[in-house]
């Protein structure tokens, strides 16, 4: 039975314990960041090879009341992951899915993807998650702390969360919890919703319209050209392999 | 199951707590790249406590082969349950960083470089500097001819980063040398809390504790940004909210706290008393108070003497020349037996209740709205929601922090909340209280151990020149009550004082020599030796040298330009630090010429929390032991291993050479080596001879069982009476207790009486006898704290074990107060018995709508050349500035800026401003700006945000901006001290500076030199 995260943004205080715990557990180095030309608490500005998890901040006025939404962004570990599908076209086994946990994992083999192939993989992700290390070429993103999970431990971000904004467990239980929390949150926020709960292993509970959190809070349909590209790529698959072997 | 929070896997049918991987039958294939063993596999787990805010989360250091491999939250600890915030989560890289100061360093006078030195070399040289300064500048008598035995020209600042044991030790160190300029972070963060809560209820601490917040029906967060500065507090705030509590946030800025509250109300900085005064009026006008509580447990019914009065913003007894009040004008009327007169009908025109009504009758909604910038609608929204708790069966709690404390009216801000909570019957109950969210890592402990000029450990007054002997001290400081219903607990003070002196001077302290009282330094009556005055004297060249332990005043004290120059006047200075900071490296700050700076700098590398053993006290007064995970890295040492050998070296010099009052130094009972366990025991206290106490025989040097065993005959010693009972013969070190068991009654409110220990006597909710009626039955049986059942109290440890009042043998519940009642009328404060709105020292308005008195008539200030203030409503400085912290950095930032992962999250100094102001000034988000006050200029990056709102004040728009103060020049490109803008003005009671409100202007920067672009 795969595992699932529930990220209840109605409880998130953006303390960034998760963002930091992720870096510490994975031993990721710090980026040089700046407020100059940026002016936001969201730092670093975007996901990158050194940040698998990033708390996004988004503010707007609603009937003169401030709404400040926090979105701890990370890989959704899709049930059927477009990044893996795309990657498999070029190099099977570079991106894998752990059957036990459902985690989508980028292995060392991802370094063999070309820059263009990476772009294709990234474009295929409905949540704009994959990032590439320019130096090593390795692709990176949230690992679900798969090593911890196998040992019965919570992912670092979930364990560190002070307010219970993040939960992790068996998919069935998390779906049930998500529905319960949604019912509660809806009393205050009638438009509250679960983001793509049927397709992903990281379910966000949103109290506000998805675009008021982040452009990729819910799945963005790949552009039609991409669909075409993927379709073509799929057709060309055996050829690619053969070329490689040659 | 024990490992519930450690693991999420359901170990169905298994009784084993945790199973290994193979037992679980997990196959690692096919996950090739991620099949490695965990870095923490097989590691030793060591319990430690996060070194930042006073939630004091427990964490586990994972150690393999003597090396730290990871740090995570402790899932079993009932307060943080495994969670940590951004800072806590970064503890691993924080500890292992090579950026730290690694060796003792020395900077010679006029030199432009640091030199590495050995510990022996620096200790010897420091000892010599201390002794020479002390011998040369020791003051035996003051101007009045009183014996004072002090050294005024030497100081010790710090630190709440130290453990309780180190605080107890350094306090003894300082007083032993005769230092009077002793202070630490508590002065600038929560000193007003102690003065205000002490005046209101008798003790100066947070009344309840972190978990108890979940019991509230209504939560008012005001003057605090709890979600950002005490992130784990929100675990408990949200638990209350889940059960239906209303969470309100009143604060100038819409912050992460506001985002998770039911609603946010912006107000102008420095107008909290107006806001709260309006609430007091609302409670009285609408009879929202809980009458039985007000009548029986507060001083509402006491009659105030005829001399009391209030006119034109001044109470009676004011002397404009000295800017002080003659407080005898506010005395209570006593009967022939010396017991205060009471009118329980509350009708007497001079009873406190009627005076309160009269005083706040002026706080009408329109005046409050016009002063604070809060609309009448929003005022009523808060007033109605919060005061609904005044029923006896509902609980309202107030969470506040530096937004209230750091004002020229800081004490009275908090006093206002004390009045509200007493009127509503919210003190002593579960889910109630005033939760002063203490900041610094061990600031509750360092305050209890009194690293403050004006008190001794356990909140006893610092000896004064006019209290010439031990007996005179006791006479002046021991209150007397003739009321049989008053416990008047401070009547026992001489026992605590004698035991402290026995602990300090050992066998040399005898009844005959007043336990060595003569050797103690004495301050002058009314003289102020706190931060602001110390640095002012330093600026004037009156200070020779001293110690900065784990604090960074060159970044965190107001008017930093002045403070930085002041430091150049020192001959020598010792800094104990983790990293080079704006303080340790002041001699080569931007714009300074090292060749002209005479100061000799000693920089001692400090051990990090995970490298140290000892106890700390969290905000809720829980005593928490942290064990050493790894040995201090590099050549770092705990503070204790610096100060013990330094004083031993000084003692050796006095032994050999003699000097100024050598007895004061040589008679100290001072350890040969630093031993935290021994010190922790000495804090609890020991018998100094064989004694029979309560029928039980104790031998000399055995631990006293509680403070009730302390005596004034020299038979006991204790470094802090409040902590007596924490380490006993019977139960050992109680700060190690990890037993979650509770009775059903205790579990209902999450009391955890068997987990660690808290002062006093493991009482978790202070003043809890006010939670029951005169028969000892809880006002709110659903959330009972204590109850009188079958002839005894059950639940929490009662605040005084006497039977209920109705029995005729009972005592009033506020036992630390002379008259046993909560103080609506607080005659002990310097600036009045009732809080009154005054404008901040710098204000954008030129009149006060409540009286003719614009500013606090008593606020403190210094008068050196750089101490200039903008005129009221000065058009050059029309904008209100407030300053604050943020989650990712700690206070002055000297530690967290050097943790790259934290700097990544908050890299540069910013200024939060409204889009309206930005438009007015032509500033765009992300641009560089200058912020200027009458004292200095600071560069920052504009963060234009709707979270700052223009406020309508006195009929016009006033803008407020906010800036953090955690950035400094030693982190290049991050910005420099925001406190170059703030003024050296302070509260009249505790001289806490007004960091939270001053006046500035802002403009687009033409060139940035402090910030990376």
CSV table of N, CA, C and O in Angstrom, one decimal, chain B residues 487-528:
chain,number,residue,atom,x,y,z
B,487,UNK,N,-1.1,35.0,53.7
B,487,UNK,CA,0.0,34.1,53.9
B,487,UNK,C,1.3,34.9,53.9
B,487,UNK,O,2.3,34.6,54.6
B,488,UNK,N,1.3,36.0,53.2
B,488,UNK,CA,2.5,36.9,53.1
B,488,UNK,C,3.8,36.2,53.0
B,488,UNK,O,4.6,36.2,53.9
B,489,UNK,N,3.9,35.4,52.0
B,489,UNK,CA,5.0,34.4,51.9
B,489,UNK,C,6.4,35.0,52.0
B,489,UNK,O,7.3,34.4,52.5
B,490,UNK,N,6.5,36.3,51.6
B,490,UNK,CA,7.9,36.9,51.6
B,490,UNK,C,8.3,37.1,53.1
B,490,UNK,O,9.4,37.6,53.3
B,491,UNK,N,7.5,36.8,54.1
B,491,UNK,CA,7.9,36.9,55.4
B,491,UNK,C,9.1,36.0,55.7
B,491,UNK,O,9.9,36.1,56.6
B,492,UNK,N,9.2,35.0,54.8
B,492,UNK,CA,10.3,34.0,54.9
B,492,UNK,C,11.6,34.4,54.2
B,492,UNK,O,12.6,33.7,54.2
B,493,UNK,N,11.6,35.6,53.7
B,493,UNK,CA,12.8,36.0,52.9
B,493,UNK,C,14.1,35.9,53.6
B,493,UNK,O,15.1,35.4,53.0
B,494,UNK,N,14.2,36.2,54.9
B,494,UNK,CA,15.5,36.1,55.6
B,494,UNK,C,16.1,34.7,55.5
B,494,UNK,O,17.3,34.5,55.4
B,495,UNK,N,15.2,33.7,55.5
B,495,UNK,CA,15.7,32.3,55.4
B,495,UNK,C,16.4,32.1,54.0
B,495,UNK,O,17.4,31.4,53.9
B,496,UNK,N,15.8,32.6,53.0
B,496,UNK,CA,16.3,32.5,51.6
B,496,UNK,C,17.6,33.3,51.4
B,496,UNK,O,18.5,32.8,50.8
B,497,UNK,N,17.6,34.4,52.0
B,497,UNK,CA,18.7,35.3,51.9
B,497,UNK,C,19.9,34.7,52.7
B,497,UNK,O,21.0,34.6,52.1
B,498,UNK,N,19.7,34.3,53.9
B,498,UNK,CA,20.8,33.6,54.7
B,498,UNK,C,21.3,32.4,53.9
B,498,UNK,O,22.5,32.2,53.9
B,499,UNK,N,20.4,31.6,53.3
B,499,UNK,CA,20.9,30.4,52.7
B,499,UNK,C,21.7,30.7,51.4
B,499,UNK,O,22.6,30.0,51.1
B,500,UNK,N,21.3,31.8,50.7
B,500,UNK,CA,22.1,32.3,49.6
B,500,UNK,C,23.5,32.7,50.0
B,500,UNK,O,24.5,32.2,49.4
B,501,UNK,N,23.6,33.4,51.0
B,501,UNK,CA,24.9,33.9,51.5
B,501,UNK,C,25.7,32.7,52.0
B,501,UNK,O,26.9,32.7,51.8
B,502,UNK,N,25.1,31.7,52.6
B,502,UNK,CA,25.8,30.5,53.0
B,502,UNK,C,26.3,29.8,51.8
B,502,UNK,O,27.4,29.3,51.8
B,503,UNK,N,25.5,29.8,50.7
B,503,UNK,CA,26.0,29.1,49.5
B,503,UNK,C,27.2,29.9,48.9
B,503,UNK,O,28.1,29.3,48.3
B,504,UNK,N,27.1,31.2,49.0
B,504,UNK,CA,28.2,32.0,48.4
B,504,UNK,C,29.5,32.0,49.2
B,504,UNK,O,30.6,32.0,48.6
B,505,UNK,N,29.3,32.0,50.5
B,505,UNK,CA,30.6,32.2,51.3
B,505,UNK,C,30.9,31.0,52.2
B,505,UNK,O,31.9,31.0,52.9
B,506,UNK,N,30.1,29.9,52.1
B,506,UNK,CA,30.4,28.7,52.8
B,506,UNK,C,30.6,28.9,54.3
B,506,UNK,O,29.8,29.6,55.0
B,507,UNK,N,31.6,28.3,54.8
B,507,UNK,CA,31.9,28.3,56.3
B,507,UNK,C,32.2,29.7,56.7
B,507,UNK,O,32.1,30.0,57.9
B,508,UNK,N,32.7,30.6,55.8
B,508,UNK,CA,33.0,31.9,56.2
B,508,UNK,C,31.8,32.8,56.6
B,508,UNK,O,31.9,33.8,57.2
B,509,UNK,N,30.6,32.3,56.1
B,509,UNK,CA,29.3,33.0,56.4
B,509,UNK,C,28.8,32.5,57.8
B,509,UNK,O,28.4,31.3,57.9
B,510,UNK,N,28.7,33.4,58.7
B,510,UNK,CA,28.2,32.9,60.0
B,510,UNK,C,27.1,33.9,60.5
B,510,UNK,O,27.1,35.0,60.0
B,511,UNK,N,26.4,33.4,61.5
B,511,UNK,CA,25.4,34.4,62.0
B,511,UNK,C,26.0,35.6,62.5
B,511,UNK,O,25.5,36.7,62.5
B,512,UNK,N,27.2,35.4,63.1
B,512,UNK,CA,27.9,36.5,63.7
B,512,UNK,C,28.3,37.6,62.7
B,512,UNK,O,28.2,38.8,63.0
B,513,UNK,N,28.8,37.2,61.5
B,513,UNK,CA,29.2,38.2,60.6
B,513,UNK,C,28.1,38.5,59.5
B,513,UNK,O,28.4,39.0,58.4
B,514,UNK,N,26.8,38.3,59.9
B,514,UNK,CA,25.7,38.6,59.0
B,514,UNK,C,25.9,37.8,57.7
B,514,UNK,O,25.5,38.3,56.6
B,515,UNK,N,26.4,36.6,57.8
B,515,UNK,CA,26.6,35.7,56.7
B,515,UNK,C,27.5,36.3,55.6
B,515,UNK,O,27.3,36.0,54.4
B,516,UNK,N,28.3,37.3,56.0
B,516,UNK,CA,29.2,37.9,55.0
B,516,UNK,C,28.6,39.0,54.2
B,516,UNK,O,29.1,39.5,53.2
B,517,UNK,N,27.5,39.6,54.7
B,517,UNK,CA,26.8,40.7,54.0
B,517,UNK,C,27.7,41.8,53.7
B,517,UNK,O,27.6,42.4,52.6
B,518,UNK,N,28.6,42.1,54.6
B,518,UNK,CA,29.5,43.2,54.4
B,518,UNK,C,30.3,43.1,53.1
B,518,UNK,O,30.6,44.1,52.5
B,519,UNK,N,30.7,41.9,52.7
B,519,UNK,CA,31.5,41.7,51.5
B,519,UNK,C,30.8,42.0,50.2
B,519,UNK,O,31.4,42.2,49.2
B,520,UNK,N,29.5,41.9,50.3
B,520,UNK,CA,28.7,42.1,49.1
B,520,UNK,C,28.8,43.6,48.6
B,520,UNK,O,28.8,44.5,49.4
B,521,UNK,N,28.8,43.8,47.2
B,521,UNK,CA,28.7,45.1,46.8
B,521,UNK,C,27.3,45.7,47.1
B,521,UNK,O,26.3,45.0,47.1
B,522,UNK,N,27.2,47.0,47.3
B,522,UNK,CA,25.9,47.7,47.5
B,522,UNK,C,25.7,48.8,46.4
B,522,UNK,O,26.7,49.5,46.1
B,523,UNK,N,24.5,48.8,45.9
B,523,UNK,CA,24.2,49.9,45.0
B,523,UNK,C,23.7,51.1,45.7
B,523,UNK,O,23.4,51.0,46.9
B,524,UNK,N,23.7,52.2,45.0
B,524,UNK,CA,23.1,53.5,45.6
B,524,UNK,C,21.6,53.5,45.4
B,524,UNK,O,21.1,53.0,44.3
B,525,UNK,N,20.9,54.0,46.4
B,525,UNK,CA,19.5,54.0,46.3
B,525,UNK,C,19.0,54.9,45.1
B,525,UNK,O,19.5,56.0,44.9
B,526,UNK,N,18.2,54.3,44.2
B,526,UNK,CA,17.6,55.0,43.1
B,526,UNK,C,18.6,55.0,41.9
B,526,UNK,O,18.2,55.5,40.8
B,527,UNK,N,19.8,54.5,42.0
B,527,UNK,CA,20.8,54.6,40.9
B,527,UNK,C,20.4,53.5,39.9
B,527,UNK,O,20.0,52.4,40.3
B,528,UNK,N,20.7,53.7,38.6
B,528,UNK,CA,20.4,52.8,37.6
B,528,UNK,C,21.7,52.2,37.0
B,528,UNK,O,22.5,53.0,36.5
